[in-house]
XYZ file of C-alpha atoms in Angstrom:
224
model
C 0.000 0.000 0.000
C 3.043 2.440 1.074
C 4.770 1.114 -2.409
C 1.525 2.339 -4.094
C 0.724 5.269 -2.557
C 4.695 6.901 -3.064
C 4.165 5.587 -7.001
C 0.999 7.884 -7.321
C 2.489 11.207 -5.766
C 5.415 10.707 -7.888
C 3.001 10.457 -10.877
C 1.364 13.561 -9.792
C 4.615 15.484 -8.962
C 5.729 14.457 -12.740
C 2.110 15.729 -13.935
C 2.945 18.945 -12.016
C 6.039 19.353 -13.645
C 4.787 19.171 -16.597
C 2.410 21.492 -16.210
C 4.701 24.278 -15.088
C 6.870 23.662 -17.870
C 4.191 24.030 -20.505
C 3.195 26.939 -18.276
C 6.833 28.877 -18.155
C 7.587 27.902 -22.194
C 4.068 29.501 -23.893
C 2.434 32.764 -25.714
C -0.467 33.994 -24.440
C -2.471 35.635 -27.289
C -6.183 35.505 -28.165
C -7.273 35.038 -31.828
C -9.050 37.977 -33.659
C -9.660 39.723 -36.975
C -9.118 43.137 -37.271
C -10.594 45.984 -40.194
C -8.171 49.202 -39.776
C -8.578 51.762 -42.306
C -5.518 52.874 -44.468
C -3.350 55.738 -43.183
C -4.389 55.113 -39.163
C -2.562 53.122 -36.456
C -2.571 49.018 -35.800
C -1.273 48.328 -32.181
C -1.127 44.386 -31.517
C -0.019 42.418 -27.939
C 1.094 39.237 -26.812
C 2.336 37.718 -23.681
C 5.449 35.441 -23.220
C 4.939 32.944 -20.119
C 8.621 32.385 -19.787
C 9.020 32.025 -15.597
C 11.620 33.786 -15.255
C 13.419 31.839 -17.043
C 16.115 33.561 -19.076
C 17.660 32.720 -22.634
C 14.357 33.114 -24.731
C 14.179 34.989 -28.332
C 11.903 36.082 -30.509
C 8.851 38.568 -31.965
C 6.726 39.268 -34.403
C 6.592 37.771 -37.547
C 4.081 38.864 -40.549
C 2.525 36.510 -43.405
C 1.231 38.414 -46.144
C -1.964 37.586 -47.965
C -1.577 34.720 -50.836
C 1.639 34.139 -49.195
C 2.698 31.056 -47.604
C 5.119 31.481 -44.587
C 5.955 34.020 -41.869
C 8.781 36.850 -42.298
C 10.344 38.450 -38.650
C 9.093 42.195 -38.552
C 11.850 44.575 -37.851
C 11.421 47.575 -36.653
C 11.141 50.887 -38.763
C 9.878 54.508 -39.000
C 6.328 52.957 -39.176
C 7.008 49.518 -37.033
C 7.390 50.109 -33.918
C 8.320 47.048 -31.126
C 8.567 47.278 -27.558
C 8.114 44.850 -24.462
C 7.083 45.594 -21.099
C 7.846 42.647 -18.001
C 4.373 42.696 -15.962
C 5.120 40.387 -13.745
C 8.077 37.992 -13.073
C 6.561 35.239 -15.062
C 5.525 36.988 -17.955
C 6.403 39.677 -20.840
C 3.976 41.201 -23.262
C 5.149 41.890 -26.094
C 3.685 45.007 -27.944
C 3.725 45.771 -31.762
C 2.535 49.241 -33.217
C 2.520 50.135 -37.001
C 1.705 53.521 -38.078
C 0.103 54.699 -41.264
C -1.292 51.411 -42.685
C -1.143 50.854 -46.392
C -2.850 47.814 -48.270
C 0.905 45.624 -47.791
C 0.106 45.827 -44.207
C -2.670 43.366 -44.451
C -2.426 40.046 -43.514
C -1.774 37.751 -40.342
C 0.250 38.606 -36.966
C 1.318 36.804 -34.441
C 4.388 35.970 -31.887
C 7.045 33.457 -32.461
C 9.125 32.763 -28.932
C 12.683 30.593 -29.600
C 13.587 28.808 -26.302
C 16.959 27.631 -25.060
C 15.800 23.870 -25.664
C 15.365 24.039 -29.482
C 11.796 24.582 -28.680
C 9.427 27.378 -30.159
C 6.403 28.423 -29.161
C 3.875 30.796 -31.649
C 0.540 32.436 -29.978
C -2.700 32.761 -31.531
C -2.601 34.357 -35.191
C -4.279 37.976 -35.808
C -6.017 38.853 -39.139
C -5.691 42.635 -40.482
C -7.526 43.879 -43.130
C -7.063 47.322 -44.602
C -10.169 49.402 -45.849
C -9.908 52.318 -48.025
C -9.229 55.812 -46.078
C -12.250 57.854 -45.569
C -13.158 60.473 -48.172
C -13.506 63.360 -45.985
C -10.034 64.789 -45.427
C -10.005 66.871 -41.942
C -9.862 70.371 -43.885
C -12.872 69.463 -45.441
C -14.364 68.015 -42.390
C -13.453 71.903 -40.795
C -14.866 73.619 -43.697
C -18.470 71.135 -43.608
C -18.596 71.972 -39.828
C -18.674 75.678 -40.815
C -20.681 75.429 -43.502
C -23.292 73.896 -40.844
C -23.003 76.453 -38.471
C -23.465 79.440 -41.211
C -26.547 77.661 -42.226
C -27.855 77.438 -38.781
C -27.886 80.405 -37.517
C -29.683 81.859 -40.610
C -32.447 79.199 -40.488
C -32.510 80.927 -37.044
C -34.321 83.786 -37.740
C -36.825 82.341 -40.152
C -37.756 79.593 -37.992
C -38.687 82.102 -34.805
C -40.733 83.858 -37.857
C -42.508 80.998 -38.941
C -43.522 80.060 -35.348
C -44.697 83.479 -34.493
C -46.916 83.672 -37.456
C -48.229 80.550 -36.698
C -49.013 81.459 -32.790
C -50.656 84.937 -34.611
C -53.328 83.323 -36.357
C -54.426 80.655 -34.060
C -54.774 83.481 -31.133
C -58.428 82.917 -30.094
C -61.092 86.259 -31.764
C -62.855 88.546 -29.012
C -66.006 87.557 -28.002
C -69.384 88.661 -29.737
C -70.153 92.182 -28.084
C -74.189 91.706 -27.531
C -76.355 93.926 -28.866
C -77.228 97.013 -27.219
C -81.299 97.410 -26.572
C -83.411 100.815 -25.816
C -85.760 100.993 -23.589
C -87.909 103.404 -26.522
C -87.219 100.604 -29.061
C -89.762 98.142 -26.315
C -91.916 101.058 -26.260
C -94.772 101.027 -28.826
C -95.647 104.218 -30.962
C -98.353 106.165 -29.390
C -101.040 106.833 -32.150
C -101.500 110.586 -33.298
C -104.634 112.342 -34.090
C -104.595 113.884 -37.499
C -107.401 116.872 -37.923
C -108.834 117.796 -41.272
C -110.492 120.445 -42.222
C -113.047 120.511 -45.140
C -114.796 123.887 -46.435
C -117.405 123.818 -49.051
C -118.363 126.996 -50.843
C -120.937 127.635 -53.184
C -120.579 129.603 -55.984
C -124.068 130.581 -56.439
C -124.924 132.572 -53.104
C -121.089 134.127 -53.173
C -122.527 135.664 -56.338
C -126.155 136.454 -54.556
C -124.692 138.017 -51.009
C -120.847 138.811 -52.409
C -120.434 141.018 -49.311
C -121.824 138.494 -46.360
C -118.965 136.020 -45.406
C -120.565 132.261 -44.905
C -119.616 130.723 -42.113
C -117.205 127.480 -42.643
C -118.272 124.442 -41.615
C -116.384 122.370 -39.515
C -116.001 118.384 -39.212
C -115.285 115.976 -37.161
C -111.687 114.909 -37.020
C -110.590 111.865 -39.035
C -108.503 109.135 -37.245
C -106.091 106.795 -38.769
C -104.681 104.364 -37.456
């Protein structure tokens, strides 16, 4: 039983071993794809799980597209390589090129050498180039202007267009009732209208010229 028991720590000490080797001789780097457009900045990283351990080479290397194999990037006025030790077990690796063009397309990815004729290669990182935008930034400047110009004259003719629209919908006055008299409610008294009729003959003015006849008078005549 002691024979047995020693045989399976040793197996799990070996296991460990193992472990911590693949561990302290790996690249730590996650697979992507990538769509920069032309004339901007690509910044890539990696980590190297090396343990401290010292004696270990290596990069960045580039495979172009429709090309078979991987080239080492060196750096240049546009590649730019640096690495930065996090921790005592690890190093990330960090890869920055500026002003794409279309040659910069293809796959990235880290290639470590290690002092046992052993290499290690992280996860690989597709970059595609688009076309640059159009709009340059002087003419981005000059559309921004051209906005603001238009804005504040559409201003003055929007307050306009509200306030004639506020004018007519204002509510009209309200009906001013008419005015009544106290003589219009009061009926028309009926007036008397007197006539008077004379009747002459021409006979007896002739017979008596000098006696005046008397004129006869009548009653009055009411209309109504």
């Amino acid at each position: 039983m002691k024979r047995a028991y020693r045989c399976s720590l040793t197996f799990l000490a070996l296991l460990c071993m193992i472990k911590v080797c693949e561990l302290c001789s790996s690249v730590k780097a996650s697979r992507a794809t990538k769509f920069v457009a032309e004339g901007s900045r690509l910044q890539l990283s990696c980590e190297v799980l090396h343990c401290g351990l010292p004696g270990w080479t290596g990069g960045w290397v580039f495979q172009e597209l429709d090309r078979a194999g991987f080239t080492s990037l060196t750096p240049s006025k546009r590649i730019e390589m640096s690495n930065y030790t996090s921790t005592a077990n690890g190093t990330h690796l960090f890869l920055r090129i500026h002003n794409l063009n279309q040659t910069d397309a293809g796959a990235y990815k880290c290639l470590i050498y290690w002092p046992d004729s052993v290499t290690s290669s992280g996860h690989v990182t597709y970059v595609n180039v688009t076309a640059a935008a159009v709009d340059s930034p002087g003419r981005s400047l000059s559309h921004r202007v051209l906005l603001c110009l238009g804005s504040l004259m559409c201003f003055p003719v929007v307050l306009g267009f509200v306030w004639c629209l506020t004018r007519n919908h204002r509510l009209p006055p309200p009906p001013v009732p008419p005015r009544t008299s106290f003589a219009a409610g009061v009926k028309p008294k009926k007036e008397l209208v007197y006539a008077e009729v004379t009747l002459s003959d021409s006979r007896r003015q002739n017979d008596h010229p000098k006696q005046a006849s008397e004129p006869t008078v009548y009653s009055s005549v009411h209309f109504s």
